[in-house]
Steps between C-alpha positions, in 0.01 A plus 500: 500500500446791235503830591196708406640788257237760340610831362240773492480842315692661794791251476572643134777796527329801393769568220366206329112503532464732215636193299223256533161470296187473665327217230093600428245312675432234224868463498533393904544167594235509810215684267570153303447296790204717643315466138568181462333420877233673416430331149506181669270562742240643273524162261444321801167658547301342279597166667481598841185670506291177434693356842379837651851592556741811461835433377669581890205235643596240274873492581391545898287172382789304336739563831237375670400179302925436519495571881204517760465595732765762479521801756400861312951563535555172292211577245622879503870383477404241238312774276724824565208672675474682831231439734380786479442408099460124576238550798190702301580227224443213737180632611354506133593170460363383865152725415504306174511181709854399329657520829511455814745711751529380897749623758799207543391328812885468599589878488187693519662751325529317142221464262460213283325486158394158302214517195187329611319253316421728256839654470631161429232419292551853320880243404319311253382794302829668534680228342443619135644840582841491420470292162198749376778778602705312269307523210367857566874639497545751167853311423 
């Protein structure tokens, strides 16, 4: 087992935090990561919208078409979304007929969500996705 260690600002003796550089924004390894998200999910546009997908509907849709029916915790768990997040998400897709969500009928308290017919038949046109990605990427 591995212990957990993290060190914050406060953990940093005071004679010694005049000694450290705060880098500028473009120079921050999570402003990387946070462009970089975002640039990705705007060349994925262009091929989602056709599907009639956002970018967080079509990875709720690929959980899905790995695992249905999966309870909202497992999809949410699966995608790194909350419920609260996941939930309003759900309903698009269910509204858009993608979906459908029922309560478990062996623990009333889970609710399970599995693409309908035309969720799965949304698969087929999803399919060309990733290679298009592929080609689209400015490398």
């Amino acid at each position: 087992m591995t212990e957990k260690t993290t060190k914050s600002t406060r953990d940093v003796p005071a004679e010694a935090t005049g000694t450290f550089h705060v880098p500028r924004l473009d120079q921050q390894l999570c402003f990387a990561l946070y462009s970089a998200s975002g640039l990705m999910t705007k060349l994925y546009r262009p091929l989602l919208d056709p599907l009639g997908l956002t970018y967080p509907q079509y990875l709720a849709m690929l959980a899905l078409w790995e695992r249905a029916p999966s309870t909202v915790g497992e999809l949410g768990e699966a995608l790194g979304l909350d419920s609260a997040t996941l939930t309003p998400l759900l309903k698009r897709l269910e509204a858009g007929g993608l979906v459908t969500r029922r309560r478990d009928p062996a623990d009333e308290r889970r609710v399970l969500v599995e693409p309908t017919a035309k969720g799965q038949a949304l698969r087929e046109q999803a399919k060309s996705v990733p290679a298009a990605m592929l080609c689209n990427l400015p490398l």
